[in-house]
Structures are given as structure tokens and as C-alpha cells.
Short mmCIF file of C-alpha atoms and ligand atoms in Angstrom, two decimals:
data_model
loop_
_atom_site.label_atom_id
_atom_site.label_comp_id
_atom_site.label_asym_id
_atom_site.label_seq_id
_atom_site.Cartn_x
_atom_site.Cartn_y
_atom_site.Cartn_z
CA UNK A 82 60.54 -52.97 32.28
CA UNK A 83 56.76 -53.16 32.75
CA UNK A 84 55.76 -53.29 36.42
CA UNK A 85 52.26 -52.75 38.20
CA UNK A 86 52.45 -49.56 39.99
CA UNK A 87 49.70 -47.38 41.82
CA UNK A 88 50.19 -43.61 43.22
CA UNK A 89 47.94 -42.88 45.53
CA UNK A 90 46.21 -45.20 47.94
CA UNK A 91 42.67 -46.37 46.39
CA UNK A 92 40.36 -48.80 44.86
CA UNK A 93 42.28 -51.70 42.19
CA UNK A 94 41.40 -48.44 39.52
CA UNK A 95 44.60 -47.04 40.79
CA UNK A 96 47.21 -50.07 39.45
CA UNK A 97 48.39 -49.19 36.43
CA UNK A 98 51.25 -50.72 34.10
CA UNK A 99 53.89 -48.30 33.97
CA UNK A 100 57.21 -48.68 32.77
CA UNK A 101 60.11 -48.36 35.13
CA UNK A 102 63.53 -49.27 35.78
CA UNK A 103 64.63 -53.10 36.30
CA UNK A 104 65.80 -54.27 39.85
CA UNK A 105 68.96 -55.69 40.92
CA UNK A 106 70.16 -58.28 42.63
CA UNK A 107 71.73 -57.16 45.76
CA UNK A 108 73.82 -59.15 48.45
CA UNK A 109 71.77 -62.06 49.26
CA UNK A 110 69.30 -62.02 46.46
CA UNK A 111 68.40 -62.93 43.53
CA UNK A 112 66.83 -61.33 40.31
CA UNK A 113 63.97 -63.63 38.46
CA UNK A 114 62.25 -62.66 34.97
CA UNK A 115 59.03 -63.43 36.42
CA UNK A 116 56.68 -66.05 35.06
CA UNK A 117 54.19 -65.87 37.61
CA UNK A 118 52.97 -64.01 40.35
CA UNK A 119 50.82 -64.19 43.31
CA UNK A 120 47.89 -62.20 44.40
CA UNK A 121 47.74 -61.90 48.42
CA UNK A 122 45.19 -59.64 50.35
CA UNK A 123 47.94 -57.95 51.46
CA UNK A 124 48.54 -56.41 48.23
CA UNK A 125 45.23 -55.03 47.57
CA UNK A 126 45.34 -53.78 52.11
CA UNK A 127 48.46 -52.19 50.89
CA UNK A 128 47.01 -50.49 48.24
CA UNK A 129 43.29 -49.25 49.86
CA UNK A 130 45.64 -47.49 52.70
CA UNK A 131 44.19 -50.48 55.07
CA UNK A 132 47.17 -50.96 56.46
CA UNK A 133 48.90 -47.45 55.92
CA UNK A 134 49.23 -47.14 60.22
CA UNK A 135 51.28 -49.62 60.38
CA UNK A 136 52.94 -50.20 57.11
CA UNK A 137 52.49 -46.96 55.39
CA UNK A 138 53.44 -46.85 51.63
CA UNK A 139 56.01 -44.49 49.10
CA UNK A 140 54.46 -43.65 46.07
CA UNK A 141 54.69 -44.73 43.29
CA UNK A 142 54.57 -48.37 44.85
CA UNK A 143 55.11 -51.59 42.87
CA UNK A 144 52.57 -54.62 44.04
CA UNK A 145 53.34 -58.48 45.02
CA UNK A 146 54.80 -60.41 47.59
CA UNK A 147 55.88 -63.37 45.59
CA UNK A 148 56.40 -64.80 42.10
CA UNK A 149 57.98 -67.95 39.93
CA UNK A 150 60.61 -67.54 36.81
CA UNK A 151 63.87 -68.26 36.03
CA UNK A 152 67.00 -66.44 37.44
CA UNK A 153 69.09 -63.97 35.44
CA UNK A 154 71.25 -61.98 38.21
CA UNK A 155 72.75 -63.82 41.49
CA UNK A 156 73.15 -60.99 44.16
CA UNK A 157 76.60 -61.23 45.98
CA UNK A 158 77.09 -64.42 48.49
CA UNK A 159 74.47 -66.35 46.88
CA UNK A 160 75.39 -69.57 46.39
CA UNK A 161 73.23 -72.85 45.61
CA UNK A 162 71.39 -71.57 42.43
CA UNK A 163 72.81 -70.56 38.95
CA UNK A 164 71.37 -68.28 36.48
CA UNK A 165 68.59 -70.51 34.29
CA UNK A 166 67.11 -71.65 37.37
CA UNK A 167 63.72 -71.92 37.47
CA UNK A 168 62.55 -70.54 41.39
CA UNK A 169 59.99 -69.16 43.32
CA UNK A 170 59.78 -67.20 46.19
CA UNK A 171 59.41 -63.98 48.32
CA UNK A 172 60.21 -61.16 47.32
CA UNK A 173 58.99 -57.40 46.74
CA UNK A 174 56.91 -55.43 43.46
CA UNK A 175 56.59 -58.62 41.93
CA UNK A 176 53.56 -58.15 39.36
CA UNK A 177 56.27 -57.22 36.59
CA UNK A 178 59.05 -58.54 34.09
CA UNK A 179 61.58 -58.64 36.45
CA UNK A 180 61.34 -59.03 40.41
CA UNK A 181 64.49 -59.74 43.33
CA UNK A 182 63.72 -62.51 45.76
CA UNK A 183 64.85 -62.50 49.32
CA UNK A 184 63.95 -66.02 49.68
CA UNK A 185 63.58 -69.05 47.30
CA UNK A 186 63.03 -72.73 46.66
CA UNK A 187 63.86 -74.16 43.09
CA UNK A 188 60.83 -74.99 41.22
CA UNK A 189 60.56 -78.93 41.08
CA UNK A 190 60.59 -79.55 37.34
CA UNK A 191 56.41 -81.16 37.56
CA UNK A 192 55.19 -77.89 39.58
CA UNK A 193 53.64 -75.11 36.91
CA UNK A 194 54.87 -71.50 37.00
CA UNK A 195 51.40 -70.26 38.13
CA UNK A 196 51.14 -72.50 40.82
CA UNK A 197 54.68 -71.63 41.78
CA UNK A 198 54.25 -68.10 41.18
CA UNK A 199 51.51 -68.88 44.22
CA UNK A 200 53.28 -70.59 46.37
CA UNK A 201 55.49 -68.90 47.99
CA UNK A 202 53.22 -66.94 50.88
CA UNK A 203 50.52 -69.80 51.83
CA UNK A 204 53.56 -72.36 52.41
CA UNK A 205 55.70 -69.65 54.53
CA UNK A 206 52.41 -68.27 56.30
CA UNK A 207 51.03 -72.15 56.37
CA UNK A 208 54.15 -73.83 58.14
CA UNK A 209 54.44 -70.63 60.79
CA UNK A 210 51.30 -71.10 61.48
CA UNK A 211 51.20 -74.24 62.24
CA UNK A 212 54.63 -74.32 64.68
CA UNK A 213 53.30 -71.27 66.80
CA UNK A 214 49.85 -72.34 67.10
CA UNK A 215 52.08 -75.83 68.50
CA UNK A 216 49.50 -78.72 67.32
CA UNK A 217 51.02 -81.52 67.19
CA UNK A 218 50.48 -85.07 65.37
CA UNK A 219 47.07 -86.74 66.59
CA UNK A 220 45.80 -83.65 67.75
CA UNK A 221 42.94 -81.98 66.32
CA UNK A 222 42.91 -77.88 64.82
CA UNK A 223 40.14 -75.97 63.97
CA UNK A 224 40.83 -73.87 60.76
CA UNK A 225 38.59 -70.98 60.61
CA UNK A 226 38.86 -69.54 56.64
CA UNK A 227 40.21 -73.14 55.22
CA UNK A 228 39.36 -72.57 51.48
CA UNK A 229 41.50 -69.07 50.37
CA UNK A 230 45.10 -69.86 50.00
CA UNK A 231 46.74 -69.53 53.51
CA UNK A 232 43.93 -72.33 54.75
CA UNK A 233 44.22 -74.61 51.78
CA UNK A 234 47.84 -75.12 52.44
CA UNK A 235 47.28 -74.87 55.79
CA UNK A 236 45.32 -78.31 55.86
CA UNK A 237 47.66 -80.38 53.64
CA UNK A 238 50.73 -79.42 55.58
CA UNK A 239 48.78 -80.03 59.26
CA UNK A 240 47.40 -83.45 57.63
CA UNK A 241 50.57 -84.72 56.07
CA UNK A 242 51.86 -84.23 59.88
CA UNK A 243 48.78 -86.56 61.11
CA UNK A 244 47.25 -84.04 62.17
CA UNK A 245 43.20 -83.63 62.25
CA UNK A 246 41.72 -80.49 60.55
CA UNK A 247 38.13 -79.23 60.48
CA UNK A 248 38.25 -76.36 58.36
CA UNK A 249 35.12 -73.58 57.84
CA UNK A 250 34.16 -72.16 54.25
CA UNK A 251 30.73 -71.85 52.58
CA UNK A 252 28.73 -75.22 52.27
CA UNK A 253 29.98 -75.03 48.22
CA UNK A 254 33.18 -75.58 49.11
CA UNK A 255 32.52 -78.52 51.29
CA UNK A 256 33.58 -81.19 48.64
CA UNK A 257 36.96 -79.08 47.82
CA UNK A 258 37.98 -78.98 51.63
CA UNK A 259 37.77 -82.79 51.65
CA UNK A 260 39.76 -83.39 48.84
CA UNK A 261 42.37 -81.47 50.66
CA UNK A 262 41.89 -83.59 53.91
CA UNK A 263 39.79 -81.28 56.32
CA UNK A 264 36.72 -82.40 57.77
CA UNK A 265 34.53 -79.45 56.32
CA UNK A 266 31.68 -77.19 58.15
CA UNK A 267 29.90 -73.56 57.54
CA UNK A 268 31.14 -70.69 59.61
CA UNK A 269 28.72 -68.51 61.50
CA UNK A 270 26.19 -68.63 64.25
CA UNK A 271 25.80 -72.08 66.09
CA UNK A 272 29.80 -73.05 65.28
CA UNK A 273 30.92 -74.22 68.29
CA UNK A 274 27.84 -76.56 68.24
CA UNK A 275 28.41 -77.84 64.64
CA UNK A 276 32.37 -78.41 66.13
CA UNK A 277 31.24 -80.47 69.27
CA UNK A 278 29.47 -82.41 66.97
CA UNK A 279 32.36 -82.96 64.45
CA UNK A 280 34.57 -83.82 67.34
CA UNK A 281 32.80 -84.28 70.96
CA UNK A 282 36.53 -84.26 72.83
CA UNK A 283 37.23 -80.69 71.38
CA UNK A 284 39.33 -79.18 69.48
CA UNK A 285 43.31 -78.75 70.58
CA UNK A 286 44.16 -75.72 68.70
CA UNK A 287 42.56 -72.67 66.26
CA UNK A 288 43.71 -70.66 63.50
CA UNK A 289 42.26 -67.78 62.91
CA UNK A 290 42.91 -67.26 58.97
CA UNK A 291 39.52 -65.52 58.10
CA UNK A 292 40.25 -62.63 60.76
CA UNK A 293 36.13 -63.01 60.24
CA UNK A 294 35.90 -61.56 64.23
CA UNK A 295 35.80 -65.01 65.64
CA UNK A 296 38.54 -64.73 68.28
CA UNK A 297 36.27 -64.91 71.27
CA UNK A 298 34.67 -68.24 70.40
CA UNK A 299 37.51 -69.95 68.76
CA UNK A 300 38.95 -69.27 72.60
CA UNK A 301 36.24 -70.71 74.22
CA UNK A 302 36.47 -73.73 71.99
CA UNK A 303 40.05 -74.16 72.67
CA UNK A 304 40.12 -73.41 76.31
CA UNK A 305 43.21 -72.08 76.09
CA UNK A 306 44.12 -68.29 74.42
CA UNK A 307 48.00 -69.99 74.09
CA UNK A 308 46.37 -72.46 71.39
CA UNK A 309 44.65 -69.83 69.08
CA UNK A 310 46.67 -68.10 66.79
CA UNK A 311 45.28 -64.71 64.56
CA UNK A 312 47.03 -64.25 60.84
CA UNK A 313 44.38 -61.70 60.29
CA UNK A 314 42.98 -60.12 63.19
CA UNK A 315 45.04 -57.25 64.54
CA UNK A 316 42.58 -57.35 68.00
CA UNK A 317 44.45 -61.09 68.86
CA UNK A 318 46.58 -59.32 71.68
CA UNK A 319 43.66 -58.26 73.35
CA UNK A 320 42.07 -61.56 73.57
CA UNK A 321 46.13 -62.83 74.86
CA UNK A 322 45.86 -64.34 71.77
CA UNK A 323 49.46 -64.12 69.16
CA UNK A 324 49.38 -62.60 66.67
CA UNK A 325 51.65 -64.06 63.98
CA UNK A 326 53.41 -61.56 60.81
CA UNK A 327 56.42 -61.71 58.60
CA UNK A 328 58.41 -64.55 57.59
CA UNK A 329 60.62 -66.09 60.44
CA UNK A 330 64.34 -66.62 59.70
CA UNK A 331 64.47 -68.98 57.08
CA UNK A 332 62.01 -68.20 55.43
CA UNK A 333 63.29 -70.57 52.30
CA UNK A 334 63.27 -73.94 54.68
CA UNK A 335 59.24 -73.65 54.34
CA UNK A 336 59.28 -72.78 50.64
CA UNK A 337 61.87 -76.10 50.09
CA UNK A 338 59.44 -78.21 52.57
CA UNK A 339 56.53 -77.14 50.02
CA UNK A 340 58.62 -77.89 46.91
CA UNK A 341 59.04 -81.09 48.38
CA UNK A 342 55.69 -82.40 50.21
CA UNK A 343 54.25 -81.30 46.08
CA UNK A 344 56.62 -83.33 44.65
CA UNK A 345 55.62 -86.16 46.95
CA UNK A 346 52.00 -85.42 45.88
CA UNK A 347 50.94 -84.89 49.55
CA UNK A 348 50.43 -80.83 48.42
CA UNK A 349 48.72 -78.97 45.59
CA UNK A 350 47.55 -75.39 45.17
CA UNK A 351 44.22 -75.00 43.42
CA UNK A 352 44.45 -71.57 40.80
CA UNK A 353 40.86 -69.99 40.65
CA UNK A 354 41.85 -67.95 38.24
CA UNK A 355 45.01 -66.65 35.94
CA UNK A 356 45.49 -63.24 34.65
CA UNK A 357 47.81 -61.28 32.42
CA UNK A 358 49.64 -58.26 33.82
CA UNK A 359 47.54 -55.88 32.39
CA UNK A 360 44.85 -56.86 34.10
CA UNK A 361 46.13 -56.70 37.75
CA UNK A 362 43.22 -54.55 38.72
CA UNK A 363 40.03 -56.92 38.08
CA UNK A 364 42.95 -59.98 39.85
CA UNK A 365 42.95 -57.47 43.21
CA UNK A 366 39.27 -56.64 42.62
CA UNK A 367 38.51 -60.58 42.62
CA UNK A 368 40.77 -61.37 45.70
CA UNK A 369 38.73 -58.21 47.32
CA UNK A 370 35.58 -59.87 47.18
CA UNK A 371 37.11 -62.49 49.09
CA UNK A 372 35.96 -65.39 48.80
CA UNK A 373 38.59 -66.85 46.28
CA UNK A 374 38.97 -70.61 46.40
CA UNK A 375 42.68 -71.68 46.41
CA UNK A 376 44.45 -68.78 44.59
CA UNK A 377 44.77 -66.43 42.22
CA UNK A 378 47.78 -65.95 39.95
CA UNK A 379 48.90 -63.11 37.60
CA UNK A 380 50.73 -64.68 34.11
CA UNK A 381 53.17 -62.35 33.43
CA UNK A 382 55.12 -64.23 30.78
N1 NAP B 690 49.61 -62.47 59.25
C1 NAP B 690 50.42 -62.89 58.30
O1 NAP B 690 51.40 -63.49 58.10
C2 NAP B 690 49.67 -63.49 56.74
C3 NAP B 690 50.29 -64.13 55.49
C4 NAP B 690 49.29 -64.28 54.73
C5 NAP B 690 48.31 -64.11 54.79
N2 NAP B 690 47.62 -63.21 55.71
C6 NAP B 690 45.84 -62.80 55.47
O2 NAP B 690 45.39 -63.82 55.96
C7 NAP B 690 44.45 -63.73 55.30
C8 NAP B 690 43.45 -65.14 54.79
O3 NAP B 690 44.80 -64.89 53.32
P1 NAP B 690 44.57 -65.94 52.24
O4 NAP B 690 45.25 -65.52 51.04
O5 NAP B 690 43.85 -67.00 52.53
O6 NAP B 690 42.98 -65.23 51.52
P2 NAP B 690 42.02 -65.72 50.54
O7 NAP B 690 42.75 -66.62 50.28
O8 NAP B 690 41.72 -64.35 49.86
O9 NAP B 690 40.78 -65.95 51.46
C9 NAP B 690 39.11 -66.23 50.77
C10 NAP B 690 38.86 -67.24 51.39
O10 NAP B 690 38.23 -66.49 52.09
C11 NAP B 690 36.86 -67.32 53.07
N3 NAP B 690 36.02 -66.62 53.96
C12 NAP B 690 35.70 -65.62 53.83
N4 NAP B 690 34.59 -65.33 55.21
C13 NAP B 690 34.91 -66.08 56.06
C14 NAP B 690 34.33 -66.05 57.14
N5 NAP B 690 33.73 -65.12 57.55
N6 NAP B 690 34.69 -67.49 58.05
C15 NAP B 690 35.29 -68.20 57.16
N7 NAP B 690 36.13 -68.10 55.96
C16 NAP B 690 35.52 -66.93 55.07
C17 NAP B 690 36.58 -67.89 51.78
O11 NAP B 690 35.38 -69.00 51.63
P3 NAP B 690 34.23 -68.75 51.32
O12 NAP B 690 34.45 -68.35 49.71
O13 NAP B 690 33.55 -70.01 51.69
O14 NAP B 690 33.39 -68.03 51.67
C18 NAP B 690 37.33 -67.75 50.53
O15 NAP B 690 37.48 -69.23 50.39
C19 NAP B 690 43.62 -62.59 55.05
O16 NAP B 690 43.18 -61.54 55.72
C20 NAP B 690 45.03 -61.84 54.77
O17 NAP B 690 46.07 -61.27 54.54
C21 NAP B 690 48.34 -62.99 56.81
#
């Protein structure tokens, strides 16, 4: 099968379309014929070697952590899904014609494959972050980095839970944030003052999604490091702030919740741009620029 692969650390130019052996579903897994696969910053953080001390890459390496498609193999012990089902979920090496998923949910009929291909990572990350930061209905959450994939999902899941969200993004994206239900403000100097004007009684919790080095500022605004959580700044523990990574047990529950909210019209995923598999390097370059609105998705078939 065709798959995206790289054999050395580097920029998007190291990505090649190659012929590799097809993967097969092991116990508790399904294999899908991939229709679409989301691009995530973790793809290029691994590719460039940024994460080499934490998650070293074994070469040759595949790319991608999520996809949508049609189940064509069901592993031992898997129940509730059959060959032919349309699903989306989390796996590895998903920028390929076939991929193995370790957790999945049934794709709603009205959800396009390209949306489903980019929904798994953001749903799982957003719901995990909201649960772990411990914010609840009636409270106010500050989201630093609200216009990307994870931020967009956080806003919508939080609004659905009755949480008020203040989200940071550059000014041209403020209408986008409003459309998702957040109160927008710009990031950069003076953030605390702008947030105070928007919510004089203060914010109850903050999520650092952009990882832009503002954890101390977020702690000042919230008043308690245990109510601040980062998913992208490895220095978080030095500030007494939790760093959240890796899916929790039963990530499929978050995927099912994403599918359910989508069907109810409470969750949307803006796909900024799609690319064919052969242009995965261009897709990663766009992600590396750091200003994606919603998600970038690779359409495989
Ligand atoms: N730990 C985990 O479990 C986990 C899971 C998923 C993702 N992550 C990490 O979380 C981060 C976000 O992921 P993502 O998929 O949402 O990324 P993304 O979609 O690429 O995020 C792009 C967004 O970041 C915004 N941004 C850039 N600089 C900013 C700043 N200084 N302040 C506020 N917003 C800023 C941009 O808005 P503007 O264009 O307006 O600047 C853009 O809309 C990445 O570092 C990723 O690796 C961690």
C-alpha cells in the first residue's frame, strides 16, 4: 500500500510516499481503508526531532495519529463493529491507504469523512483537558490558543457543559471564535487586563493550548495552579501546573461523545484545507506555520 514515511529527522521535505507492507488488525483493533486523516502538530514535532528525548522515532517511520474510513478487518475480541462500518478514531501511521485503529467510534451518516478524519484527536484531548482542569457549569474558562483544532473543540464541548469560555486568537479570527460560542480576545501583552474587562469576577480555570510560555500569567489570572492545565508546555510542572498528555483509559468514549454532539448540531469541525496524500509535506508545512483555523486533513481516497 501507499503510505507517508520518513527515514531521518527533518522538515516536510523528508516525507515521502512509499510502498510498505499493509498493517493488520491485532487483538482489540480494527483496520480501516483510510478515507481521510487529520494533521496534528505532534506529526511534525516527531518528524523534526523536537520530541526525540521523550518519544524517539524508529526509522523508517510512518505519520499520523487519527483517521476515518471503512472497516475491512476486525481484530480478535472486538465486538460491536463489523467489516463495512464507517468509523473514525485513533491509531498510528494513519497517513496511508490502510491503518490500524486502537479506539474508534461509528461515524454519523451526516458527518463527512474529511471531518471525521480530523475529529478524534481534538475530541479526546478537549474532553480530557476539560475534565482534568475541573471546570463546571456556570464557571468561566480561559483558553489560550482557541482557534486551532483542540481549542475549537474545547470551546464547543465547554459551551455544551454550560461553561463560559474566553478564548485567545488573533483579531481576524474573533468572528470564528464567536461563531463557536466563545468570547474572543487577542493574545500578547495586556492579556490579564483584557480578560479582567471581559469578566470582572475573574476566570475559574485556564487551559494552555498554544504553549506560548504564558503559564505564570495564567496562574496569576486564575489564582491557583491546580486550576491551570497545559497540553503543550513541558515546563508546566515547574510551575505546579499539570501537563496532560496521552489518551486516558477508554478514549473511545470521547470519540462517541464527539460523534453524538456532532449529530445534535452542538459540535462542528472547521477544515481549513484538505490535501491529497502525496502533498502531506505541504500539509505539515502549513501546520508548522502555527496559524491553522480548525484542522488540516489529508484525503486519502
Ligand atoms: N498533550 C496532548 O495530549 C496534546 C494533544 C493534542 C495537541 N497537543 C498540542 O496542543 C497544541 C495545539 O494543538 P492544535 O492541534 O490545536 O494546534 P493548531 O491547530 O496547529 O493550532 C493553531 C492555532 O494556534 C493559535 N496560536 C498560535 N500562536 C498563538 C499564541 N501565542 N497564543 C494563542 N494562540 C496561538 C493560532 O491562532 P492565530 O492564527 O490567531 O495565531 C492557530 O489558530 C500543539 O502544541 C499540540 O502539539 C497536545
